[in-house]
Amino acid sequence: MSDAAFDRLDDLVHQRTRLGILTVLAEVRSAAFSFLRDELGLTDGNLSRHLAVLEEAGLVEITKGYKGKKPLTTVRATTEGARALGAHLSALQEMINRVQGEA
Amino acid sequence: MTDREEKASEAEALLAELDRIRVSTRHSMLTANWAMLLMWGAIFLGSVVAFVSANETLSFYWIVAAPLGAIASFALGAKADQGASSGHPMWPYVVVVVFMFTGTFGSFFVFEERLAVLVWWLVLVAGFGVIATLDGQRQLLATLALLAGWGVAVYALIDEPGPLYSALAGTFGGVLLGAGAGLRMVRR
């Protein structure tokens, strides 16, 4: 039995919090930093760290701006990010199907 | 349990958690509209009050309330988008709102008064149905279909256009107020 599905899991995307971030971003066009933080129940520092990793990999785009006088950081998934999430979810599902098929 | 089975079991738990996050995100996007629903609920109930107090004030009421309500809706929608933007373009909403204004006002010029109230109701429900579809809230379509059926049933039961309008506008206002208050309560 091939382990292709296991091999296709991308360690960068497979991290639980980063998968959560990409999942939220798949539902919206863009999200404010605070929206992501509240949806995922993260601290500012934790979210910043994971966003930096995703941004460096080209999976999300971060825009810093202002809404009135308040700073507003918005995040959106890039095409590559959306593709990486889709591929990862397919690989997870395939892994489950294979193991269930073996049982 | 083998290593592969263990990994598959973890994958299942992870997919379930991602599903929960997906549902929660959609929920947050939907509940952001609570203020808009409360406002329109109040506007519809206000129209019943305006109609009962003086029959002829109803058209003036709507000529003022409908555009103001639409402007306030776009403002509230833009404010809700600050948290997370649905990314939907604005123009389909504008087209629907124009259709609703034209259809609801126009029905009273085209049809006799009692039938016009029914057409007004159906255009209103259809317009909200299109908005629900644009927002990806397809589960609301069943409620709107029930409301359309309710309008037809009330039309069959009430012979006078005035009480018919009051019953339908009161229903719609009450449903919107209830939905808005409900969404506000469940909003985190």
Short mmCIF file of C-alpha atoms in Angstrom, two decimals:
data_model
loop_
_atom_site.label_atom_id
_atom_site.label_comp_id
_atom_site.label_asym_id
_atom_site.label_seq_id
_atom_site.Cartn_x
_atom_site.Cartn_y
_atom_site.Cartn_z
CA MET A 1 0.00 0.00 0.00
CA SER A 2 1.43 3.40 -1.02
CA ASP A 3 2.06 6.02 1.65
CA ALA A 4 1.47 8.83 -0.86
CA ALA A 5 -1.23 10.48 1.26
CA PHE A 6 1.05 10.48 4.33
CA ASP A 7 3.91 11.90 2.26
CA ARG A 8 1.77 14.71 0.84
CA LEU A 9 1.14 16.24 4.27
CA ASP A 10 2.98 19.55 4.34
CA ASP A 11 4.51 20.10 7.81
CA LEU A 12 4.17 23.86 7.48
CA VAL A 13 0.44 23.67 6.78
CA HIS A 14 -0.22 20.64 9.01
CA GLN A 15 0.41 22.65 12.19
CA ARG A 16 -3.00 22.86 13.87
CA THR A 17 -3.11 26.65 14.38
CA ARG A 18 -1.90 27.41 10.86
CA LEU A 19 -4.52 25.05 9.43
CA GLY A 20 -7.10 26.91 11.51
CA ILE A 21 -5.93 30.27 10.15
CA LEU A 22 -6.13 29.06 6.54
CA THR A 23 -9.58 27.53 7.23
CA VAL A 24 -10.97 30.83 8.54
CA LEU A 25 -9.42 32.69 5.59
CA ALA A 26 -11.02 30.23 3.17
CA GLU A 27 -14.45 31.41 4.41
CA VAL A 28 -13.80 35.14 3.97
CA ARG A 29 -12.02 37.34 1.47
CA SER A 30 -10.00 39.04 4.18
CA ALA A 31 -10.08 39.12 7.97
CA ALA A 32 -8.91 41.61 10.54
CA PHE A 33 -6.17 40.42 12.89
CA SER A 34 -8.62 40.72 15.80
CA PHE A 35 -11.25 38.62 13.96
CA LEU A 36 -8.74 35.79 13.42
CA ARG A 37 -7.52 36.02 17.01
CA ASP A 38 -11.05 35.81 18.42
CA GLU A 39 -12.21 33.05 16.06
CA LEU A 40 -9.25 30.84 16.92
CA GLY A 41 -8.94 31.81 20.60
CA LEU A 42 -5.27 32.79 20.27
CA THR A 43 -3.11 35.41 21.92
CA ASP A 44 -1.78 38.31 19.81
CA GLY A 45 1.78 36.97 20.04
CA ASN A 46 0.85 33.42 19.09
CA LEU A 47 -1.19 34.55 16.08
CA SER A 48 1.57 36.94 14.94
CA ARG A 49 4.14 34.14 15.02
CA HIS A 50 2.03 31.77 12.94
CA LEU A 51 1.06 34.52 10.48
CA ALA A 52 4.72 35.36 9.99
CA VAL A 53 5.45 31.73 9.08
CA LEU A 54 2.53 31.61 6.63
CA GLU A 55 3.48 34.97 5.12
CA GLU A 56 7.08 33.88 4.60
CA ALA A 57 5.82 30.77 2.80
CA GLY A 58 3.67 32.97 0.55
CA LEU A 59 0.42 31.43 1.83
CA VAL A 60 -1.08 34.62 3.27
CA GLU A 61 -0.80 38.33 2.57
CA ILE A 62 -0.78 40.79 5.47
CA THR A 63 -1.78 44.42 4.97
CA LYS A 64 -1.19 47.02 7.67
CA GLY A 65 -3.25 50.16 7.42
CA TYR A 66 -5.55 52.46 9.35
CA LYS A 67 -9.29 52.68 9.80
CA GLY A 68 -9.73 56.27 10.92
CA LYS A 69 -7.04 56.73 13.54
CA LYS A 70 -6.96 53.08 14.60
CA PRO A 71 -4.37 50.73 13.13
CA LEU A 72 -5.97 47.87 11.22
CA THR A 73 -4.12 44.73 10.14
CA THR A 74 -5.93 42.58 7.62
CA VAL A 75 -4.97 39.14 6.39
CA ARG A 76 -6.05 37.23 3.31
CA ALA A 77 -5.07 33.85 1.90
CA THR A 78 -3.10 33.93 -1.35
CA THR A 79 -4.03 31.64 -4.25
CA GLU A 80 -1.13 29.46 -3.17
CA GLY A 81 -2.52 29.40 0.40
CA ALA A 82 -5.96 28.35 -0.78
CA ARG A 83 -4.40 25.66 -2.95
CA ALA A 84 -2.20 24.39 -0.09
CA LEU A 85 -5.22 24.13 2.23
CA GLY A 86 -7.27 22.25 -0.39
CA ALA A 87 -4.41 19.83 -1.10
CA HIS A 88 -3.84 19.25 2.61
CA LEU A 89 -7.49 18.54 3.34
CA SER A 90 -7.63 16.11 0.40
CA ALA A 91 -4.52 14.33 1.67
CA LEU A 92 -6.02 14.03 5.17
CA GLN A 93 -9.26 12.65 3.78
CA GLU A 94 -7.39 10.22 1.53
CA MET A 95 -5.36 9.01 4.50
CA ILE A 96 -8.57 8.32 6.46
CA ASN A 97 -10.17 6.55 3.50
CA ARG A 98 -7.13 4.32 2.93
CA VAL A 99 -6.88 3.23 6.56
CA GLN A 100 -10.64 2.64 6.73
CA GLY A 101 -10.37 0.64 3.48
CA GLU A 102 -7.68 -1.56 5.01
CA ALA A 103 -9.74 -2.34 8.12
CA MET B 1 -3.68 0.47 17.05
CA THR B 2 -1.02 0.72 14.30
CA ASP B 3 0.88 3.91 13.55
CA ARG B 4 -1.18 4.44 10.38
CA GLU B 5 -4.45 3.95 12.24
CA GLU B 6 -3.32 6.41 14.89
CA LYS B 7 -2.44 9.01 12.25
CA ALA B 8 -5.78 8.47 10.50
CA SER B 9 -7.61 8.90 13.80
CA GLU B 10 -5.73 12.17 14.43
CA ALA B 11 -6.58 13.30 10.90
CA GLU B 12 -10.26 12.61 11.56
CA ALA B 13 -10.16 14.68 14.76
CA LEU B 14 -8.35 17.48 12.92
CA LEU B 15 -10.91 17.54 10.08
CA ALA B 16 -13.73 17.66 12.66
CA GLU B 17 -12.04 20.61 14.38
CA LEU B 18 -11.60 22.44 11.06
CA ASP B 19 -15.29 21.87 10.33
CA ARG B 20 -16.12 23.44 13.69
CA ILE B 21 -13.92 26.45 12.84
CA ARG B 22 -15.61 26.77 9.43
CA VAL B 23 -19.10 26.74 10.99
CA SER B 24 -18.02 29.19 13.70
CA THR B 25 -16.61 31.62 11.10
CA ARG B 26 -19.84 31.54 9.08
CA HIS B 27 -21.79 32.06 12.30
CA SER B 28 -19.70 35.13 13.15
CA MET B 29 -20.26 36.57 9.67
CA LEU B 30 -24.03 36.00 9.96
CA THR B 31 -24.43 37.40 13.47
CA ALA B 32 -22.63 40.60 12.40
CA ASN B 33 -25.92 41.52 10.67
CA TRP B 34 -27.98 41.67 13.89
CA ALA B 35 -28.20 45.49 13.96
CA MET B 36 -29.42 45.60 10.36
CA LEU B 37 -32.22 43.11 11.13
CA LEU B 38 -33.28 45.02 14.25
CA MET B 39 -33.38 48.26 12.26
CA TRP B 40 -35.52 46.82 9.45
CA GLY B 41 -37.78 45.11 12.01
CA ALA B 42 -38.38 48.48 13.65
CA ILE B 43 -38.98 50.13 10.24
CA PHE B 44 -41.62 47.55 9.27
CA LEU B 45 -43.38 47.74 12.63
CA GLY B 46 -43.18 51.54 12.37
CA SER B 47 -44.98 51.34 9.02
CA VAL B 48 -47.87 49.51 10.69
CA VAL B 49 -48.06 52.25 13.34
CA ALA B 50 -47.96 54.92 10.59
CA PHE B 51 -50.70 53.12 8.66
CA VAL B 52 -52.97 52.63 11.68
CA SER B 53 -52.55 56.24 12.84
CA ALA B 54 -53.26 57.77 9.42
CA ASN B 55 -53.82 55.64 6.34
CA GLU B 56 -52.49 58.20 3.84
CA THR B 57 -49.15 58.64 5.62
CA LEU B 58 -47.98 55.13 4.67
CA SER B 59 -46.56 55.97 1.24
CA PHE B 60 -44.74 59.04 2.64
CA TYR B 61 -43.41 56.88 5.46
CA TRP B 62 -41.90 54.41 3.00
CA ILE B 63 -40.59 57.11 0.64
CA VAL B 64 -38.51 58.40 3.56
CA ALA B 65 -37.83 55.16 5.47
CA ALA B 66 -36.84 52.89 2.58
CA PRO B 67 -33.92 54.94 1.17
CA LEU B 68 -32.71 55.86 4.67
CA GLY B 69 -32.89 52.21 5.71
CA ALA B 70 -30.98 51.15 2.58
CA ILE B 71 -28.22 53.74 3.20
CA ALA B 72 -27.99 52.68 6.87
CA SER B 73 -27.83 49.01 5.77
CA PHE B 74 -24.88 49.65 3.46
CA ALA B 75 -23.15 51.59 6.27
CA LEU B 76 -23.77 48.78 8.78
CA GLY B 77 -22.59 46.21 6.22
CA ALA B 78 -19.37 48.16 5.67
CA LYS B 79 -18.85 48.36 9.44
CA ALA B 80 -19.37 44.59 9.81
CA ASP B 81 -16.83 44.06 7.00
CA GLN B 82 -14.14 45.61 9.20
CA GLY B 83 -13.93 42.31 11.11
CA ALA B 84 -14.01 40.02 8.13
CA SER B 85 -14.96 40.87 4.60
CA SER B 86 -17.16 38.48 2.70
CA GLY B 87 -15.55 39.86 -0.43
CA HIS B 88 -18.83 39.98 -2.29
CA PRO B 89 -19.04 42.84 -4.80
CA MET B 90 -21.58 45.55 -3.89
CA TRP B 91 -23.38 45.81 -7.24
CA PRO B 92 -25.60 42.68 -6.96
CA TYR B 93 -26.95 44.03 -3.65
CA VAL B 94 -27.68 47.40 -5.25
CA VAL B 95 -29.52 45.66 -8.12
CA VAL B 96 -31.62 43.66 -5.62
CA VAL B 97 -32.44 46.75 -3.56
CA VAL B 98 -33.50 48.65 -6.72
CA PHE B 99 -35.63 45.64 -7.74
CA MET B 100 -37.24 45.59 -4.29
CA PHE B 101 -37.98 49.34 -4.32
CA THR B 102 -39.38 49.22 -7.86
CA GLY B 103 -41.40 46.07 -7.26
CA THR B 104 -42.85 47.03 -3.90
CA PHE B 105 -43.76 50.63 -4.85
CA GLY B 106 -44.69 49.71 -8.43
CA SER B 107 -47.13 47.01 -7.38
CA PHE B 108 -49.49 49.68 -5.99
CA PHE B 109 -49.60 51.46 -9.37
CA VAL B 110 -50.19 48.28 -11.37
CA PHE B 111 -52.55 46.13 -9.30
CA GLU B 112 -55.72 46.76 -7.33
CA GLU B 113 -54.89 47.52 -3.69
CA ARG B 114 -55.42 44.11 -2.10
CA LEU B 115 -53.53 42.22 -4.80
CA ALA B 116 -50.82 44.92 -4.70
CA VAL B 117 -50.23 44.12 -1.01
CA LEU B 118 -49.68 40.45 -1.90
CA VAL B 119 -47.30 41.35 -4.77
CA TRP B 120 -45.49 43.78 -2.40
CA TRP B 121 -45.06 40.92 0.06
CA LEU B 122 -43.81 38.42 -2.53
CA VAL B 123 -41.32 40.92 -4.02
CA LEU B 124 -40.07 41.68 -0.49
CA VAL B 125 -39.61 38.01 0.41
CA ALA B 126 -38.02 37.22 -2.99
CA GLY B 127 -35.59 40.16 -2.57
CA PHE B 128 -34.51 38.98 0.88
CA GLY B 129 -34.19 35.48 -0.61
CA VAL B 130 -31.73 36.74 -3.23
CA ILE B 131 -29.78 38.63 -0.53
CA ALA B 132 -29.66 35.46 1.63
CA THR B 133 -28.35 33.52 -1.40
CA LEU B 134 -25.71 36.18 -2.15
CA ASP B 135 -24.58 35.96 1.49
CA GLY B 136 -24.37 32.16 1.29
CA GLN B 137 -27.10 31.83 3.95
CA ARG B 138 -29.15 29.26 2.05
CA GLN B 139 -30.67 27.85 5.23
CA LEU B 140 -32.70 31.09 5.47
CA LEU B 141 -34.42 30.28 2.18
CA ALA B 142 -36.71 27.75 3.89
CA THR B 143 -37.86 30.43 6.36
CA LEU B 144 -38.46 32.88 3.51
CA ALA B 145 -40.42 30.24 1.56
CA LEU B 146 -42.60 29.76 4.67
CA LEU B 147 -43.11 33.53 4.85
CA ALA B 148 -44.12 33.61 1.17
CA GLY B 149 -46.67 30.85 1.90
CA TRP B 150 -47.85 32.74 4.97
CA GLY B 151 -48.49 35.81 2.79
CA VAL B 152 -50.62 33.83 0.35
CA ALA B 153 -52.58 32.25 3.24
CA VAL B 154 -53.22 35.63 4.90
CA TYR B 155 -54.23 37.06 1.50
CA ALA B 156 -56.84 34.31 1.19
CA LEU B 157 -58.15 35.01 4.70
CA ILE B 158 -58.27 38.83 4.84
CA ASP B 159 -60.46 40.72 2.36
CA GLU B 160 -59.46 44.29 3.22
CA PRO B 161 -56.11 45.66 1.96
CA GLY B 162 -55.46 47.72 5.11
CA PRO B 163 -55.64 44.88 7.65
CA LEU B 164 -53.85 42.64 5.12
CA TYR B 165 -50.94 45.11 4.96
CA SER B 166 -50.87 45.44 8.76
CA ALA B 167 -50.83 41.66 9.22
CA LEU B 168 -48.00 41.12 6.71
CA ALA B 169 -45.84 44.11 7.66
CA GLY B 170 -46.37 43.24 11.34
CA THR B 171 -45.30 39.65 10.66
CA PHE B 172 -42.20 40.73 8.77
CA GLY B 173 -41.26 43.33 11.37
CA GLY B 174 -41.71 40.82 14.17
CA VAL B 175 -39.66 38.14 12.38
CA LEU B 176 -36.81 40.60 11.67
CA LEU B 177 -36.83 41.95 15.24
CA GLY B 178 -36.84 38.41 16.64
CA ALA B 179 -34.03 37.30 14.31
CA GLY B 180 -31.95 40.41 15.08
CA ALA B 181 -32.41 40.00 18.84
CA GLY B 182 -31.62 36.28 18.56
CA LEU B 183 -28.42 36.90 16.60
CA ARG B 184 -27.37 39.60 19.08
CA MET B 185 -27.84 37.17 21.98
CA VAL B 186 -25.80 34.37 20.42
CA ARG B 187 -23.07 36.72 19.17
CA ARG B 188 -19.87 36.28 21.13
#
